[in-house]
Short mmCIF file of C-alpha atoms in Angstrom, two decimals:
data_model
loop_
_atom_site.label_atom_id
_atom_site.label_comp_id
_atom_site.label_asym_id
_atom_site.label_seq_id
_atom_site.Cartn_x
_atom_site.Cartn_y
_atom_site.Cartn_z
CA UNK A 1 3.26 -5.62 -61.26
CA UNK A 2 5.39 -8.53 -60.13
CA UNK A 3 4.57 -10.39 -63.36
CA UNK A 4 5.00 -14.17 -63.07
CA UNK A 5 6.49 -15.46 -59.83
CA UNK A 6 7.61 -19.00 -59.06
CA UNK A 7 8.61 -20.74 -55.86
CA UNK A 8 10.89 -22.34 -54.90
CA UNK A 9 13.91 -21.21 -56.93
CA UNK A 10 15.85 -24.39 -56.22
CA UNK A 11 14.93 -27.79 -54.84
CA UNK A 12 16.59 -31.15 -54.39
CA UNK A 13 14.27 -34.15 -54.11
CA UNK A 14 14.90 -37.79 -53.40
CA UNK A 15 13.51 -40.40 -55.76
CA UNK A 16 9.88 -41.08 -54.91
CA UNK A 17 9.26 -37.82 -53.08
CA UNK A 18 6.51 -35.41 -54.16
CA UNK A 19 6.39 -31.65 -54.37
CA UNK A 20 4.39 -28.76 -55.75
CA UNK A 21 5.92 -25.98 -57.81
CA UNK A 22 4.04 -22.75 -57.29
CA UNK A 23 3.27 -20.21 -60.01
CA UNK A 24 1.37 -16.94 -59.66
CA UNK A 25 0.75 -14.12 -62.12
CA UNK A 26 -0.76 -10.71 -61.41
CA UNK A 27 -1.45 -9.62 -65.00
CA UNK A 28 -4.95 -11.13 -65.16
CA UNK A 29 -3.87 -13.40 -68.02
CA UNK A 30 -6.22 -16.21 -68.96
CA UNK A 31 -3.57 -18.48 -70.50
CA UNK A 32 -0.94 -20.17 -68.36
CA UNK A 33 1.70 -22.77 -69.17
CA UNK A 34 4.27 -25.03 -67.60
CA UNK A 35 7.46 -25.88 -69.49
CA UNK A 36 10.54 -27.87 -68.68
CA UNK A 37 13.93 -27.09 -70.15
CA UNK A 38 16.71 -29.65 -70.05
CA UNK A 39 20.34 -28.48 -70.45
CA UNK A 40 21.03 -27.21 -73.96
CA UNK A 41 17.49 -27.97 -75.07
CA UNK A 42 14.40 -26.02 -75.96
CA UNK A 43 11.20 -25.62 -73.97
CA UNK A 44 8.89 -28.61 -73.73
CA UNK A 45 5.25 -27.94 -72.80
CA UNK A 46 4.03 -29.99 -69.85
CA UNK A 47 0.54 -28.63 -69.18
CA UNK A 48 -1.42 -25.54 -70.07
CA UNK A 49 -4.63 -23.77 -69.09
CA UNK A 50 -7.00 -21.39 -70.86
CA UNK A 51 -8.67 -20.23 -67.66
CA UNK A 52 -9.72 -21.14 -64.15
CA UNK A 53 -11.01 -24.70 -63.99
CA UNK A 54 -9.64 -25.71 -67.40
CA UNK A 55 -6.36 -27.55 -67.94
CA UNK A 56 -4.94 -29.75 -70.66
CA UNK A 57 -1.89 -31.87 -71.39
CA UNK A 58 1.04 -30.65 -73.42
CA UNK A 59 3.86 -32.66 -75.02
CA UNK A 60 5.35 -34.22 -71.87
CA UNK A 61 2.67 -34.52 -69.14
CA UNK A 62 3.62 -37.92 -67.67
CA UNK A 63 4.57 -37.72 -64.01
CA UNK A 64 2.95 -34.31 -63.48
CA UNK A 65 -0.42 -32.89 -62.54
CA UNK A 66 -1.83 -29.36 -62.47
CA UNK A 67 -4.82 -27.48 -61.19
CA UNK A 68 -6.19 -24.01 -61.91
CA UNK A 69 -8.64 -22.94 -59.24
CA UNK A 70 -8.04 -19.21 -59.78
CA UNK A 71 -6.91 -17.00 -62.66
CA UNK A 72 -3.73 -16.11 -60.79
CA UNK A 73 -2.40 -19.50 -59.67
CA UNK A 74 -1.28 -22.53 -61.64
CA UNK A 75 0.62 -25.03 -59.44
CA UNK A 76 2.46 -28.01 -60.90
CA UNK A 77 2.52 -31.21 -58.85
CA UNK A 78 5.23 -33.85 -59.16
CA UNK A 79 4.24 -37.23 -57.74
CA UNK A 80 6.89 -39.90 -57.17
CA UNK A 81 9.86 -37.87 -58.43
CA UNK A 82 12.27 -39.59 -60.81
CA UNK A 83 15.79 -38.60 -61.96
CA UNK A 84 14.35 -37.96 -65.44
CA UNK A 85 12.45 -35.03 -63.94
CA UNK A 86 15.67 -33.20 -63.13
CA UNK A 87 15.23 -30.01 -65.13
CA UNK A 88 14.48 -26.31 -65.00
CA UNK A 89 10.77 -25.59 -64.86
CA UNK A 90 9.31 -22.39 -66.23
CA UNK A 91 5.82 -21.11 -65.74
CA UNK A 92 4.47 -18.60 -68.28
CA UNK A 93 1.31 -16.65 -68.94
CA UNK A 94 -0.18 -14.80 -71.87
CA UNK A 95 -3.10 -12.53 -72.58
CA UNK A 96 -6.07 -13.69 -74.63
CA UNK A 97 -6.80 -10.15 -75.87
CA UNK A 98 -5.10 -6.80 -76.33
CA UNK A 99 -1.92 -5.52 -78.01
CA UNK A 100 0.35 -8.14 -76.44
CA UNK A 101 -1.99 -10.97 -77.36
CA UNK A 102 -0.22 -14.29 -76.92
CA UNK A 103 3.17 -12.84 -75.97
CA UNK A 104 4.29 -15.18 -73.23
CA UNK A 105 5.71 -13.80 -70.00
CA UNK A 106 7.95 -16.19 -68.09
CA UNK A 107 8.65 -16.67 -64.42
CA UNK A 108 12.27 -16.95 -63.17
CA UNK A 109 12.20 -20.74 -63.11
CA UNK A 110 12.60 -23.52 -60.57
CA UNK A 111 15.74 -25.62 -60.75
CA UNK A 112 14.87 -29.14 -59.64
CA UNK A 113 17.30 -31.98 -59.03
CA UNK A 114 16.08 -35.50 -58.27
CA UNK A 115 18.68 -37.79 -56.70
CA UNK B 1 3.09 -30.37 -85.24
CA UNK B 2 5.60 -27.77 -86.23
CA UNK B 3 9.17 -28.51 -87.30
CA UNK B 4 11.33 -25.60 -86.22
CA UNK B 5 14.98 -25.51 -87.16
CA UNK B 6 17.63 -23.06 -86.00
CA UNK B 7 21.42 -23.40 -85.69
CA UNK B 8 22.73 -24.67 -82.38
CA UNK B 9 25.58 -22.23 -81.89
CA UNK B 10 27.07 -19.08 -83.39
CA UNK B 11 30.12 -17.06 -82.41
CA UNK B 12 30.83 -13.47 -83.35
CA UNK B 13 33.08 -10.59 -82.37
CA UNK B 14 32.05 -7.57 -80.36
CA UNK B 15 30.77 -4.84 -82.69
CA UNK B 16 29.96 -7.26 -85.50
CA UNK B 17 26.61 -8.41 -86.91
CA UNK B 18 25.09 -11.86 -86.50
CA UNK B 19 22.07 -13.31 -88.27
CA UNK B 20 20.19 -16.20 -86.68
CA UNK B 21 17.99 -18.11 -89.09
CA UNK B 22 14.83 -20.01 -88.22
CA UNK B 23 12.89 -22.21 -90.63
CA UNK B 24 9.59 -23.78 -89.80
CA UNK B 25 6.95 -26.07 -91.25
CA UNK B 26 3.41 -25.66 -90.05
CA UNK B 27 -0.03 -26.40 -91.42
CA UNK B 28 -1.28 -22.95 -90.40
CA UNK B 29 0.50 -19.84 -89.19
CA UNK B 30 -0.40 -16.81 -87.07
CA UNK B 31 2.99 -15.33 -86.33
CA UNK B 32 6.51 -15.84 -85.07
CA UNK B 33 8.18 -14.72 -81.84
CA UNK B 34 11.83 -14.32 -80.92
CA UNK B 35 12.91 -14.62 -77.29
CA UNK B 36 16.27 -14.01 -75.63
CA UNK B 37 17.41 -16.23 -72.78
CA UNK B 38 20.55 -15.50 -70.77
CA UNK B 39 22.17 -18.46 -69.06
CA UNK B 40 20.29 -19.40 -65.91
CA UNK B 41 17.48 -16.95 -66.58
CA UNK B 42 13.98 -16.97 -68.05
CA UNK B 43 13.24 -16.20 -71.70
CA UNK B 44 12.29 -12.60 -72.42
CA UNK B 45 10.36 -11.27 -75.41
CA UNK B 46 12.35 -9.66 -78.23
CA UNK B 47 10.07 -9.41 -81.25
CA UNK B 48 6.93 -10.58 -82.97
CA UNK B 49 6.36 -10.83 -86.74
CA UNK B 50 3.00 -11.51 -88.32
CA UNK B 51 3.43 -9.90 -91.75
CA UNK B 52 6.21 -10.39 -94.26
CA UNK B 53 9.10 -8.00 -93.94
CA UNK B 54 11.53 -6.51 -91.50
CA UNK B 55 10.71 -5.20 -88.02
CA UNK B 56 13.44 -3.06 -86.50
CA UNK B 57 13.91 -2.38 -82.81
CA UNK B 58 17.16 -0.61 -82.08
CA UNK B 59 20.10 -2.98 -82.59
CA UNK B 60 17.78 -5.95 -83.13
CA UNK B 61 15.71 -6.63 -86.26
CA UNK B 62 13.52 -9.56 -87.19
CA UNK B 63 12.46 -10.63 -90.66
CA UNK B 64 9.67 -12.94 -91.78
CA UNK B 65 8.78 -14.62 -95.06
CA UNK B 66 5.52 -16.53 -94.61
CA UNK B 67 5.67 -18.13 -98.05
CA UNK B 68 9.16 -19.50 -97.41
CA UNK B 69 8.53 -20.51 -93.77
CA UNK B 70 11.59 -18.49 -92.82
CA UNK B 71 12.57 -15.89 -90.29
CA UNK B 72 15.81 -14.38 -89.08
CA UNK B 73 16.91 -12.30 -86.12
CA UNK B 74 19.63 -9.77 -86.87
CA UNK B 75 21.78 -8.52 -84.04
CA UNK B 76 23.87 -5.47 -84.92
CA UNK B 77 26.76 -3.77 -83.08
CA UNK B 78 27.15 -6.83 -80.91
CA UNK B 79 27.88 -6.30 -77.24
CA UNK B 80 29.16 -8.80 -74.69
CA UNK B 81 25.78 -8.73 -72.99
CA UNK B 82 24.20 -10.15 -76.17
CA UNK B 83 25.79 -13.52 -75.36
CA UNK B 84 22.65 -15.60 -74.80
CA UNK B 85 20.39 -18.20 -76.32
CA UNK B 86 17.85 -16.97 -78.89
CA UNK B 87 14.62 -18.92 -79.22
CA UNK B 88 12.39 -18.89 -82.28
CA UNK B 89 8.72 -19.67 -81.47
CA UNK B 90 5.94 -20.30 -83.96
CA UNK B 91 2.31 -19.47 -83.24
CA UNK B 92 0.25 -21.87 -85.37
CA UNK B 93 -3.24 -20.98 -86.50
CA UNK B 94 -6.23 -22.48 -84.65
CA UNK B 95 -4.17 -22.59 -81.47
CA UNK B 96 -2.68 -20.25 -78.92
CA UNK B 97 0.17 -22.47 -77.76
CA UNK B 98 3.61 -21.59 -79.11
CA UNK B 99 6.06 -24.14 -80.45
CA UNK B 100 9.63 -23.30 -79.51
CA UNK B 101 12.78 -24.13 -81.40
CA UNK B 102 15.74 -25.56 -79.49
CA UNK B 103 17.47 -22.18 -79.45
CA UNK B 104 20.69 -20.74 -80.86
CA UNK B 105 23.47 -19.98 -78.40
CA UNK B 106 25.33 -16.84 -79.45
CA UNK B 107 28.74 -16.19 -77.96
CA UNK B 108 30.19 -12.72 -78.35
CA UNK B 109 33.98 -12.54 -78.12
CA UNK B 110 36.06 -9.45 -77.40
#
């Protein structure tokens, strides 16, 4: 299993540009999450999903959108990038059943800089 | 929401023991996770406590007191590779989303 994969690893955007951060998991997890982590800070939840077709806002959703058309994929869309969105973005997934119920597995992260 | 408090930084010597405390306030509680995050990398799972008491896994142990809203992660026989940030995460009841603390950066010195 590859676990949770994210692309790209690094990206530099200009103010006002848009991009999509990709996230895929091959563990058949129902729950998926997007977090951002600013330097020296904890993880802030942006959006989450309990299954295909269902998404909901977390603590800091402004400036972002998500979709969940399949169990495996959970892309995060940034529209009109702003310097405040400079951060490291982590995608995570967790199982809704079984012995590792709710243990979150994280992707390697995308380091985004908006200039 | 959940108020989660852990120290910002700790420094210890190679071979020593360090205890990272985490206190939390939540209206309902399912369990508590500890994650390790090396600089520039993703968090990885260390331990999960749901019942009161100590869970031991090799050099790492985690303790929980539900009545006190308190947990600690104990790192024994510290190695240089243990230099990392340690995140405490609370799983509240009636939810599946975790609330993460800001993390404790542990620096191990030779």
